[in-house]
Coordinates of C-alpha atoms and ligand atoms in Angstrom, one line a residue:
Chain A
M223 CA 96.6 103.9 89.1
R224 CA 93.5 103.2 91.4
W225 CA 95.1 99.9 92.3
K226 CA 97.5 99.0 95.3
M227 CA 100.7 97.4 93.6
E228 CA 102.0 94.2 95.3
S229 CA 104.4 91.0 94.5
Q230 CA 103.2 87.9 93.8
R231 CA 106.0 86.4 94.7
K232 CA 105.7 87.6 98.5
Q233 CA 102.8 86.1 98.3
Y234 CA 104.0 82.9 97.2
G235 CA 107.0 82.7 99.6
K236 CA 104.1 83.0 102.6
A237 CA 101.8 80.8 101.4
L238 CA 104.6 78.1 100.7
V239 CA 106.0 78.6 104.8
E240 CA 102.4 78.5 105.7
L241 CA 102.2 74.8 103.7
G242 CA 105.1 73.7 105.5
K243 CA 103.8 73.9 108.7
E244 CA 100.7 72.5 107.7
R245 CA 101.8 69.4 105.8
G246 CA 105.0 67.2 106.3
D247 CA 104.9 65.8 102.8
I248 CA 105.9 69.2 101.1
V249 CA 109.1 69.4 99.5
V250 CA 110.4 72.7 97.5
L251 CA 113.0 72.7 94.6
D252 CA 114.7 75.7 93.4
A253 CA 117.3 76.6 90.4
D254 CA 120.0 78.6 92.3
L255 CA 117.4 81.4 91.9
S256 CA 115.5 80.9 95.7
S257 CA 116.4 84.3 96.0
S258 CA 114.2 86.0 93.5
T259 CA 111.5 83.0 93.3
R260 CA 111.0 83.5 96.8
T261 CA 111.2 79.9 98.0
A262 CA 114.1 80.8 100.0
D263 CA 111.6 81.7 102.6
F264 CA 110.6 78.3 102.5
A265 CA 114.7 77.6 102.6
A266 CA 114.9 79.6 106.0
A267 CA 111.8 78.4 107.9
F268 CA 112.6 74.0 106.4
P269 CA 115.9 74.0 105.5
E270 CA 115.9 69.6 105.3
R271 CA 112.7 69.7 103.1
F272 CA 114.2 72.4 100.8
F273 CA 116.6 71.3 97.7
N274 CA 118.4 73.7 95.7
C275 CA 119.9 71.8 92.5
G276 CA 122.0 74.6 91.2
I277 CA 121.4 75.6 87.6
A278 CA 120.0 72.5 86.5
E279 CA 116.6 73.0 85.9
Q280 CA 116.2 69.5 84.1
N281 CA 117.6 67.2 86.9
M282 CA 115.8 69.5 89.1
M283 CA 112.5 68.4 87.1
D284 CA 113.2 64.6 87.4
T285 CA 113.8 65.2 90.7
A286 CA 111.1 66.5 91.8
A287 CA 109.6 63.5 90.2
G288 CA 111.1 60.8 92.3
F289 CA 109.9 63.0 95.4
A290 CA 106.4 63.0 93.7
A291 CA 106.8 59.0 93.3
S292 CA 107.6 58.4 96.8
G293 CA 104.7 60.3 98.1
K294 CA 105.8 64.0 98.6
T295 CA 104.1 66.9 97.4
A296 CA 106.4 68.8 95.1
F297 CA 106.9 72.6 94.6
V298 CA 109.4 73.6 92.1
S299 CA 110.7 76.9 91.1
T300 CA 113.0 79.0 88.7
F301 CA 112.2 81.5 86.2
A302 CA 109.3 80.8 84.0
V303 CA 111.7 80.6 81.1
F304 CA 113.9 78.1 82.7
G305 CA 111.1 76.0 84.2
T306 CA 109.1 75.2 80.7
G307 CA 111.0 75.2 77.7
R308 CA 114.4 74.5 78.9
C309 CA 113.0 70.9 80.7
Y310 CA 109.9 70.5 78.2
D311 CA 110.6 67.0 77.8
Q312 CA 111.4 66.5 81.8
I313 CA 108.0 67.9 82.1
R314 CA 106.4 65.9 79.8
Q315 CA 108.2 61.8 80.3
S316 CA 108.3 62.8 84.5
I317 CA 105.7 64.7 85.5
A318 CA 102.7 65.2 82.8
Y319 CA 102.6 61.6 81.6
P320 CA 102.3 60.0 85.0
K321 CA 100.6 62.4 86.5
L322 CA 102.7 63.3 89.4
N323 CA 101.9 65.2 92.1
I324 CA 104.2 68.2 91.2
K325 CA 103.5 72.1 91.2
I326 CA 105.7 73.9 89.4
V327 CA 105.4 77.6 90.4
A328 CA 107.6 79.8 87.8
S329 CA 108.1 83.4 88.1
H330 CA 109.5 86.2 85.9
A331 CA 106.8 85.4 82.9
G332 CA 106.3 87.6 80.0
I333 CA 107.4 90.9 78.5
T334 CA 107.6 92.4 82.2
V335 CA 110.9 91.0 82.9
G336 CA 112.0 94.3 81.2
G337 CA 115.9 95.0 81.1
D338 CA 117.1 91.6 80.8
G339 CA 115.7 91.2 77.3
A340 CA 114.7 88.8 75.4
S341 CA 116.5 85.4 76.3
H342 CA 114.4 86.0 79.6
Q343 CA 110.8 86.9 78.4
I344 CA 109.4 83.7 77.4
I345 CA 106.0 84.7 76.1
E346 CA 105.4 81.1 75.1
D347 CA 105.2 78.9 78.2
I348 CA 101.1 79.0 78.5
A349 CA 101.3 77.3 75.0
L350 CA 104.0 74.6 75.9
M351 CA 102.1 73.6 79.2
R352 CA 98.5 73.5 78.1
V353 CA 99.4 70.8 75.6
L354 CA 100.2 68.7 77.8
P355 CA 97.4 66.0 79.0
N356 CA 97.4 66.3 82.6
M357 CA 98.8 69.8 83.4
T358 CA 96.8 72.3 85.1
V359 CA 97.3 76.1 83.9
I360 CA 96.8 79.1 86.2
V361 CA 97.9 82.3 86.1
P362 CA 97.1 84.1 88.7
V363 CA 96.0 87.6 88.3
D364 CA 97.1 89.6 91.4
S365 CA 99.4 88.9 95.1
P366 CA 96.3 87.6 96.7
E367 CA 94.8 85.4 94.8
T368 CA 98.6 83.7 93.9
Y369 CA 98.3 82.9 97.7
R370 CA 95.1 81.5 97.1
A371 CA 96.1 79.9 94.2
V372 CA 98.8 78.0 96.1
K373 CA 97.3 76.8 98.7
T374 CA 94.7 75.3 96.4
I375 CA 96.9 73.5 94.3
A376 CA 98.4 72.0 97.6
K377 CA 95.4 70.5 97.8
T378 CA 94.6 69.2 94.7
L379 CA 96.0 66.1 92.7
G380 CA 98.7 66.3 89.7
P381 CA 100.5 68.4 88.0
C382 CA 100.1 72.2 87.6
Y383 CA 102.1 75.1 86.2
V384 CA 101.6 78.2 88.0
R385 CA 102.8 81.8 85.9
I386 CA 103.6 84.6 88.4
G387 CA 105.6 87.8 87.2
R388 CA 108.8 89.8 88.6
A389 CA 106.5 93.2 88.4
D390 CA 104.5 94.3 91.5
V391 CA 101.0 93.6 90.0
P392 CA 97.9 95.7 90.9
T393 CA 95.7 94.0 93.6
I394 CA 92.4 93.4 91.9
T395 CA 90.9 90.9 94.3
D396 CA 89.9 90.9 98.1
E397 CA 91.5 88.9 100.5
N398 CA 88.3 87.0 101.0
A399 CA 87.5 86.1 97.3
K400 CA 87.2 82.5 96.7
F401 CA 89.4 80.6 94.4
D402 CA 87.9 77.8 92.4
I403 CA 90.1 76.1 89.7
N404 CA 86.5 75.5 88.0
Q405 CA 85.2 78.6 88.2
A406 CA 86.2 81.8 86.0
P407 CA 85.3 85.0 88.0
V408 CA 83.1 87.3 86.1
M409 CA 84.9 91.0 87.3
R410 CA 82.5 93.4 86.0
D411 CA 79.1 92.2 84.8
G412 CA 77.9 93.9 81.4
K413 CA 75.5 93.2 77.8
D414 CA 77.7 94.6 75.1
V415 CA 81.1 92.9 75.1
T416 CA 83.6 90.4 77.4
L417 CA 86.6 90.9 77.5
I418 CA 88.7 88.2 78.9
G419 CA 91.9 88.6 80.5
C420 CA 94.3 86.5 82.3
G421 CA 97.5 88.0 84.9
I422 CA 97.7 91.5 84.7
M423 CA 96.1 92.1 81.6
V424 CA 92.6 91.4 83.6
S425 CA 93.2 95.3 85.4
K426 CA 94.1 96.7 81.6
C427 CA 90.3 94.9 80.6
L428 CA 88.8 96.6 83.6
E429 CA 90.4 99.9 82.8
A430 CA 89.1 99.3 78.9
A431 CA 85.8 98.6 80.4
D432 CA 85.8 102.1 81.9
E433 CA 86.5 103.6 79.2
L434 CA 84.3 101.9 76.6
S435 CA 81.3 102.6 79.3
K436 CA 82.5 106.5 78.2
H437 CA 81.4 105.5 75.1
G438 CA 77.8 103.9 76.3
V439 CA 79.5 99.9 75.7
D440 CA 78.9 98.0 78.8
A441 CA 81.4 95.2 78.9
R442 CA 81.8 92.4 80.8
V443 CA 85.2 91.3 82.0
I444 CA 86.2 87.9 83.1
N445 CA 89.3 87.0 84.9
L446 CA 89.9 83.1 83.1
H447 CA 92.8 82.4 86.0
T448 CA 93.0 78.8 85.0
I449 CA 93.7 78.6 80.8
K450 CA 93.2 74.9 81.6
P451 CA 90.8 72.9 82.5
M452 CA 89.2 75.9 81.1
D453 CA 85.6 77.1 82.9
E454 CA 83.8 76.7 79.3
K455 CA 80.6 77.3 80.3
T456 CA 81.6 80.7 81.5
I457 CA 83.1 81.8 78.7
V458 CA 80.4 80.1 76.0
R459 CA 77.4 81.8 78.3
A460 CA 79.2 85.6 78.0
A461 CA 79.6 84.9 74.0
R462 CA 76.4 84.1 73.9
E463 CA 75.1 87.1 76.0
T464 CA 77.2 89.5 74.4
G465 CA 77.8 88.5 71.2
C466 CA 81.6 89.5 70.9
V467 CA 84.9 88.3 73.0
V468 CA 88.1 90.0 73.0
T469 CA 90.9 88.4 75.1
A470 CA 94.1 89.9 76.3
E471 CA 97.0 88.0 77.7
E472 CA 100.8 89.3 78.1
H473 CA 102.1 86.2 76.0
S474 CA 102.4 85.7 73.0
V475 CA 98.6 85.4 70.5
M476 CA 100.4 81.7 69.1
M477 CA 98.6 79.2 71.2
G478 CA 98.3 81.2 74.3
M479 CA 95.1 82.0 76.4
G480 CA 93.2 83.7 73.6
S481 CA 93.4 81.0 71.1
A482 CA 92.4 78.4 73.9
V483 CA 89.4 80.5 74.3
A484 CA 89.2 80.4 70.8
M485 CA 89.1 77.0 70.1
V486 CA 86.2 76.6 72.5
L487 CA 83.7 79.6 71.0
V488 CA 84.7 78.4 67.5
E489 CA 83.3 74.3 68.4
N490 CA 80.2 75.8 70.5
F491 CA 79.3 79.5 69.8
H492 CA 81.1 81.4 67.1
V493 CA 80.9 85.1 67.8
P494 CA 83.5 87.9 66.6
M495 CA 86.8 87.7 68.5
K496 CA 89.7 89.4 68.8
R497 CA 93.2 88.7 70.6
V498 CA 95.1 91.1 72.5
G499 CA 98.5 89.8 72.8
I500 CA 102.6 89.5 71.8
P501 CA 102.6 89.4 68.2
D502 CA 104.7 86.3 66.9
V503 CA 107.9 87.7 68.0
F504 CA 110.6 87.7 70.4
G505 CA 110.9 90.9 73.0
E506 CA 113.6 92.9 73.7
S507 CA 115.1 95.2 76.6
G508 CA 112.9 97.9 78.1
A509 CA 111.0 99.2 80.6
C510 CA 107.9 97.8 81.6
D511 CA 105.6 100.7 80.0
E512 CA 107.4 100.7 77.3
L513 CA 107.9 97.2 76.5
M514 CA 103.5 97.1 77.4
E515 CA 103.0 99.8 74.4
K516 CA 105.2 98.4 71.6
Y517 CA 103.7 95.2 71.9
G518 CA 100.3 95.7 72.0
L519 CA 99.5 95.2 75.4
T520 CA 97.5 98.4 76.6
V521 CA 94.2 99.7 77.8
D522 CA 93.6 101.1 74.3
N523 CA 94.7 98.3 72.6
I524 CA 91.9 96.2 74.3
V525 CA 89.3 99.4 73.5
E526 CA 90.5 99.4 70.2
A527 CA 89.7 95.5 69.6
A528 CA 86.4 95.8 71.5
H529 CA 85.2 98.5 68.9
D530 CA 86.0 96.3 66.0
V531 CA 84.9 93.3 67.2
L532 CA 81.2 95.4 68.1
K533 CA 81.1 96.5 64.3
R534 CA 81.6 93.1 63.5
K535 CA 79.1 91.8 65.8
K536 CA 75.4 92.0 63.6
Chain B
M122 CA 157.7 81.2 78.1
E123 CA 158.0 84.3 76.6
V124 CA 158.3 87.3 79.1
Y125 CA 155.9 90.4 78.2
D126 CA 157.4 93.9 79.1
G127 CA 156.0 95.5 81.9
E128 CA 154.2 98.5 79.8
F129 CA 152.7 96.0 77.7
I130 CA 150.8 94.2 80.7
A131 CA 149.7 97.6 82.3
E132 CA 148.3 98.9 79.1
L133 CA 146.4 95.5 79.3
E134 CA 145.7 96.3 83.1
T135 CA 144.3 99.9 81.8
I136 CA 142.3 98.1 79.0
A137 CA 140.8 95.8 82.3
R138 CA 140.4 98.9 84.4
H139 CA 138.2 100.3 81.6
I140 CA 135.9 97.4 81.3
R141 CA 135.1 97.4 85.0
L142 CA 134.5 101.1 85.0
N143 CA 132.3 101.0 81.5
S144 CA 130.5 98.0 82.8
I145 CA 129.5 99.7 86.7
K146 CA 128.6 102.9 84.4
M147 CA 125.9 101.0 82.4
I148 CA 124.5 99.1 84.7
Y149 CA 124.2 102.2 87.3
K150 CA 122.6 103.9 84.2
A151 CA 120.5 100.9 83.2
G152 CA 119.4 100.7 86.7
S153 CA 119.8 96.8 86.5
G154 CA 122.5 93.9 85.3
H155 CA 125.0 92.2 86.7
P156 CA 128.1 93.7 88.2
G157 CA 129.6 90.8 90.2
G158 CA 130.1 88.3 87.1
S159 CA 130.9 91.3 84.9
L160 CA 133.8 92.5 87.1
S161 CA 135.1 89.3 88.2
C162 CA 136.3 88.3 84.1
A163 CA 137.3 91.8 83.0
D164 CA 141.3 90.8 82.6
I165 CA 140.3 87.3 80.7
L166 CA 138.4 90.0 78.4
A167 CA 141.1 92.4 78.5
A168 CA 143.6 89.9 77.5
L169 CA 141.7 88.0 74.5
Y170 CA 140.8 90.9 72.7
F171 CA 143.4 93.4 73.3
H172 CA 146.4 90.7 72.8
I173 CA 145.2 86.9 72.0
M174 CA 142.3 87.1 69.4
K175 CA 142.5 87.7 65.9
H176 CA 140.1 90.1 65.0
D177 CA 139.1 93.2 63.3
P178 CA 137.0 95.3 64.8
K179 CA 135.6 97.1 61.1
R180 CA 135.5 93.5 59.8
P181 CA 133.1 92.3 62.2
D182 CA 132.2 89.2 59.8
W183 CA 135.6 88.3 58.6
L184 CA 135.8 84.9 58.2
D185 CA 139.1 83.8 59.5
R186 CA 138.5 86.4 62.8
D187 CA 138.9 84.4 66.2
R188 CA 135.5 83.6 68.0
F189 CA 134.3 84.5 71.2
V190 CA 131.5 83.4 73.0
L191 CA 129.8 85.1 76.1
S192 CA 128.5 81.6 77.4
K193 CA 127.7 83.4 81.0
G194 CA 125.8 86.1 79.2
H195 CA 124.9 88.3 82.1
A196 CA 128.1 89.5 82.1
A197 CA 126.9 90.8 79.2
P198 CA 128.0 94.6 79.9
A199 CA 131.9 93.5 80.2
L200 CA 131.4 92.1 77.0
Y201 CA 129.7 95.4 75.3
A202 CA 132.9 97.3 77.2
V203 CA 135.3 95.3 75.8
L204 CA 134.0 95.7 72.1
A205 CA 133.0 99.2 72.6
E206 CA 137.2 99.8 73.8
A207 CA 138.1 97.8 70.4
G208 CA 136.2 99.5 68.2
Y209 CA 133.1 97.8 67.0
F210 CA 130.9 100.6 68.0
P211 CA 131.2 104.1 69.7
I212 CA 132.0 104.2 73.7
D213 CA 128.7 106.3 73.7
E214 CA 126.4 103.5 72.7
L215 CA 126.9 101.9 76.0
S216 CA 125.0 104.4 77.8
S217 CA 122.2 102.5 76.1
L218 CA 121.9 99.2 77.6
R219 CA 119.2 97.4 78.1
K220 CA 116.9 100.8 77.0
M221 CA 114.5 100.6 74.9
G222 CA 115.3 100.0 70.9
S223 CA 119.5 99.7 72.4
R224 CA 121.5 97.5 70.1
L225 CA 123.1 96.8 73.7
Q226 CA 120.4 94.0 74.8
G227 CA 120.0 93.0 78.5
H228 CA 121.5 89.4 77.8
P229 CA 123.9 89.0 73.9
C230 CA 122.1 89.2 71.2
M231 CA 124.3 88.4 67.7
N232 CA 121.3 90.0 65.2
K233 CA 121.9 93.4 66.9
T234 CA 125.5 93.9 68.6
P235 CA 128.4 93.7 65.7
G236 CA 131.3 91.6 67.7
V237 CA 128.7 89.4 68.8
E238 CA 129.4 85.9 67.9
M239 CA 126.3 84.3 69.5
S240 CA 123.0 84.7 71.8
T241 CA 123.5 83.7 75.0
G242 CA 121.7 84.5 78.3
S243 CA 120.1 81.3 79.4
L244 CA 122.8 79.8 81.2
G245 CA 124.6 76.4 79.6
H246 CA 124.6 76.9 76.1
G247 CA 127.7 78.7 75.6
L248 CA 130.2 75.6 75.1
A249 CA 128.2 73.1 72.8
A250 CA 127.4 76.4 70.4
G251 CA 131.9 77.5 70.3
N252 CA 131.8 73.6 70.0
G253 CA 129.9 73.8 66.7
M254 CA 131.9 76.9 65.6
A255 CA 134.9 74.8 65.8
L256 CA 133.7 71.9 64.4
A257 CA 132.7 74.1 61.4
A258 CA 136.3 75.9 61.3
K259 CA 137.9 72.1 60.8
L260 CA 135.2 71.4 58.4
D261 CA 136.4 74.2 56.0
R262 CA 140.2 73.8 57.2
K263 CA 140.3 77.5 58.5
L264 CA 142.4 78.2 61.6
Y265 CA 140.7 80.4 63.6
R266 CA 140.3 79.7 67.1
I267 CA 137.1 79.7 69.2
Y268 CA 136.8 80.9 72.7
V269 CA 134.6 80.5 75.6
L270 CA 134.3 82.3 78.9
L271 CA 131.5 80.2 81.1
G272 CA 130.9 81.2 85.1
D273 CA 131.3 78.2 87.7
G274 CA 127.5 78.2 88.1
E275 CA 127.5 76.8 84.7
M276 CA 129.3 73.7 86.0
D277 CA 125.9 72.6 87.3
V278 CA 124.0 72.5 84.3
G279 CA 124.2 69.1 82.2
E280 CA 124.6 70.6 79.1
T281 CA 128.2 71.8 79.7
W282 CA 129.8 68.4 80.2
E283 CA 127.5 66.9 77.3
A284 CA 129.5 69.4 75.5
A285 CA 132.9 68.6 77.1
M286 CA 132.8 65.3 76.3
L287 CA 131.5 66.5 72.7
A288 CA 134.8 68.4 72.2
S289 CA 137.4 65.8 73.7
H290 CA 135.4 63.2 71.4
Y291 CA 135.9 65.6 68.4
K292 CA 139.8 66.2 69.6
L293 CA 138.7 70.0 69.0
D294 CA 142.1 71.6 70.0
N295 CA 140.9 74.9 68.7
V296 CA 138.5 75.3 71.2
T297 CA 139.7 77.2 74.5
A298 CA 137.2 77.3 77.9
Y299 CA 137.9 79.7 80.3
I300 CA 135.8 79.4 83.8
D301 CA 135.6 82.4 85.7
R302 CA 136.0 81.0 89.1
N303 CA 134.5 83.1 91.2
K304 CA 133.4 80.7 93.6
L305 CA 130.0 82.2 94.0
Q306 CA 126.8 82.0 91.7
L307 CA 123.0 83.5 92.4
D308 CA 122.3 81.8 95.7
G309 CA 125.2 81.2 97.1
P310 CA 128.7 79.8 97.5
T311 CA 129.1 77.1 94.5
E312 CA 130.6 74.7 97.1
K313 CA 127.3 74.9 99.5
I314 CA 124.8 75.4 96.7
M315 CA 126.2 72.6 94.3
S316 CA 129.7 71.0 95.0
L317 CA 131.9 71.3 92.4
E318 CA 135.3 70.5 93.8
P319 CA 137.7 68.4 92.4
L320 CA 136.8 70.6 89.4
A321 CA 140.3 70.4 87.8
D322 CA 140.0 66.6 88.2
K323 CA 136.3 66.2 86.6
W324 CA 137.8 68.3 83.3
K325 CA 140.7 65.8 83.1
A326 CA 138.5 62.5 83.3
F327 CA 136.4 64.5 80.4
G328 CA 139.6 64.2 78.2
W329 CA 140.4 68.3 78.4
H330 CA 144.0 69.4 78.9
V331 CA 143.3 71.7 82.2
I332 CA 145.7 74.8 83.4
E333 CA 144.7 76.6 86.2
I334 CA 145.7 80.3 86.9
N335 CA 144.8 83.6 89.0
G336 CA 142.4 84.9 86.4
H337 CA 143.2 88.3 87.0
N338 CA 147.0 88.3 86.0
I339 CA 147.1 89.3 82.6
Q340 CA 150.5 87.4 82.1
E341 CA 149.4 84.2 83.6
I342 CA 146.3 84.5 81.1
I343 CA 148.3 85.1 77.8
H344 CA 150.5 82.0 78.9
A345 CA 147.6 79.7 79.6
T346 CA 145.9 80.5 76.4
N347 CA 150.1 80.7 74.4
E348 CA 149.7 76.7 76.0
A349 CA 146.7 75.7 75.2
K350 CA 147.6 76.6 71.4
G351 CA 150.2 74.3 71.6
V352 CA 148.0 71.6 72.6
K353 CA 147.0 69.1 69.7
G354 CA 144.3 66.3 69.6
R355 CA 142.1 67.8 72.4
P356 CA 140.9 71.0 74.4
T357 CA 142.0 73.1 76.6
V358 CA 139.9 74.4 80.0
V359 CA 141.6 77.3 81.5
I360 CA 140.3 77.4 85.2
C361 CA 140.6 81.0 85.8
H362 CA 140.4 82.0 89.7
T363 CA 138.8 85.1 90.5
I364 CA 137.2 87.3 93.0
K365 CA 133.5 88.1 91.9
G366 CA 132.9 92.0 91.8
K367 CA 137.1 92.6 91.4
G368 CA 137.9 96.2 91.7
V369 CA 135.0 97.8 93.5
S370 CA 135.5 96.6 97.4
Y371 CA 132.1 96.2 98.5
M372 CA 131.4 94.1 95.7
E373 CA 134.2 91.6 96.4
G374 CA 133.0 89.1 97.2
S375 CA 129.5 89.7 97.7
L376 CA 126.1 87.9 97.0
H377 CA 124.5 91.1 97.0
F378 CA 126.2 92.7 93.5
H379 CA 125.4 88.9 91.7
G380 CA 122.6 90.4 90.1
K381 CA 121.9 94.2 91.3
A382 CA 122.9 98.2 90.1
P383 CA 125.0 100.0 92.8
N384 CA 122.6 103.1 94.3
D385 CA 124.1 107.2 94.1
Q386 CA 126.5 106.6 96.6
E387 CA 127.7 103.2 95.8
Y388 CA 128.0 104.5 93.0
A389 CA 130.2 107.2 93.2
Q390 CA 132.5 105.2 95.5
A391 CA 132.7 102.6 92.8
L392 CA 133.8 105.3 90.2
K393 CA 136.6 106.8 92.2
E394 CA 138.0 103.3 93.1
L395 CA 138.3 102.4 89.6
G396 CA 139.5 106.3 88.5
G397 CA 137.0 107.6 86.9
A398 CA 134.6 110.2 86.0
P399 CA 130.9 110.1 85.9
Ligands
TPP836 C1 119.5 78.4 82.7 C2 119.1 79.2 83.5 N1 119.2 79.8 84.9 C3 119.3 80.2 85.3 C4 120.0 81.7 85.4 C5 119.7 82.6 86.4 N2 121.1 83.2 86.4 C6 121.4 84.4 85.9 S1 122.8 84.5 86.6 C7 123.4 83.1 87.5 C8 124.2 82.8 88.2 C9 125.3 81.8 87.1 O1 126.4 82.1 88.5 P1 127.9 82.3 87.6 O2 127.7 81.2 86.6 O3 129.2 81.5 88.3 O4 127.9 83.0 87.2 P2 129.2 84.2 87.7 O5 129.1 84.3 89.6 O6 130.1 84.6 87.0 O7 128.2 85.6 87.7 C10 121.7 82.1 87.2 C11 121.3 81.3 88.1 C12 119.9 81.5 84.0 N3 120.6 82.7 83.7 N4 119.6 80.6 83.1

């Protein structure tokens, strides 16, 4: 592996502590997972602005809503499986609908949760969050981008969902990169096919692009860190210029990032497309690599999908 | 009150020790899992599966069997250990915990593991699911009973109390809930994270018959359950005072071993204390 592996959660903790120092309006809530999500770092620095709600995620979301309605900026954290589906109605009614200033930063998303198994491997959180009006949905690509995303959303009004993982992830962006919610960075230029990834799949797209270049295929790679609002301009331009698209996400192919891209392309610029992602099934216990392999999230899967769309392109 | 002879109790204590030993082995081999909460409930599981419950490991789908729901699903290693000990599947299979393709998932999966009655892992669902089974039993005029094991951290969950209300509303005297009152949850002591006391009064107020016992005393677990069987018209909750990590000295009362596998050295020490070979 050519990249350094680093923790997104650690950067989240660091960003939170800085925000706590910079701003008195920041409060943080967690649901008995603060040592895992790293909100414990904030709790240690600002105990009077940290609220552990216990194993009561629904209660936590509405409590956050009350804070936000009283002028606070609330960061809310737990595992992604408990911070989305379990309290969906609370998020819908009390956060998204009233458009409150709440940032749900959820860790342990996706199949790379590993050994805990299907009960903990949420592969539908992007779907759940992106269909909510007013909700911004961000999947930071690596650990420095997690830091930048958290600092950025703290300044952005309104509800936001940030999805991070359990495992360390390859660092593919540099410290000085900018984070703009409205701008999907092109990580590698190319003219034959576009590979759009989010989260840990972006590094796999870069590896796939290297592989493809051995076959004379010049692939463009986009880091679609913000699923909503989507940078449609960059996506449509890529489709127009390369003529075919592959998406890759550590999420169910049902209504995830790939589906969101497909909708944009179908209505704007129709090209051959393929979605790499987890099929419509629950996961299982296993090692991350084995799971990525079994559920179709490898570099080979992306390369194969690229060859497929290239074939279909006129 | 029935008196059980010492030999009988000693047998169940041996089973409990096997559950502890195998839980530790499984978690060590998997490299992850939840030792603390598996060790604290071992005695309750031993008493349930080796004395209290009417069940047949040869026929996991026997219609008249008693049902057990592990609401605190992260204690799956202890459940798998007792199921294997009872003969639902070979003891050897325990070492496949959390591995790719294993029937033993990180958290219980009813479609994969014989003897597992309900898929759990997300906390706070088990009591309600147990109520559903109890209502079904009443509807079918069946006499089987439902046993549900909850963590004390699950007392934080709103749904636990929704289920508590439902069980007493429907007079579910075929439900017995055990609370593994080890006083620790993930982030710290329960009374520091979300105070639960006075816990017994809360359950009483919700219409339950409440019994408090030492959850590591097999005799008391059996007596409490017998008492519960005699209570008509309302459900019973047994608050089992326990020690998280019970049986392995350095895990006892330790937050660190809530969800962490022992390292090589710790593993050797645990085996020694539990009287087992690797
Ligand atoms: C809904 C939900 N939120 C959070 C978690 C993560 N989690 C796993 S175990 C645990 C603490 C459980 O404490 P307790 O019920 O007291 O169990 P025990 O101490 O007996 O292990 C938490 C928060 C979860 N599994 N489900």
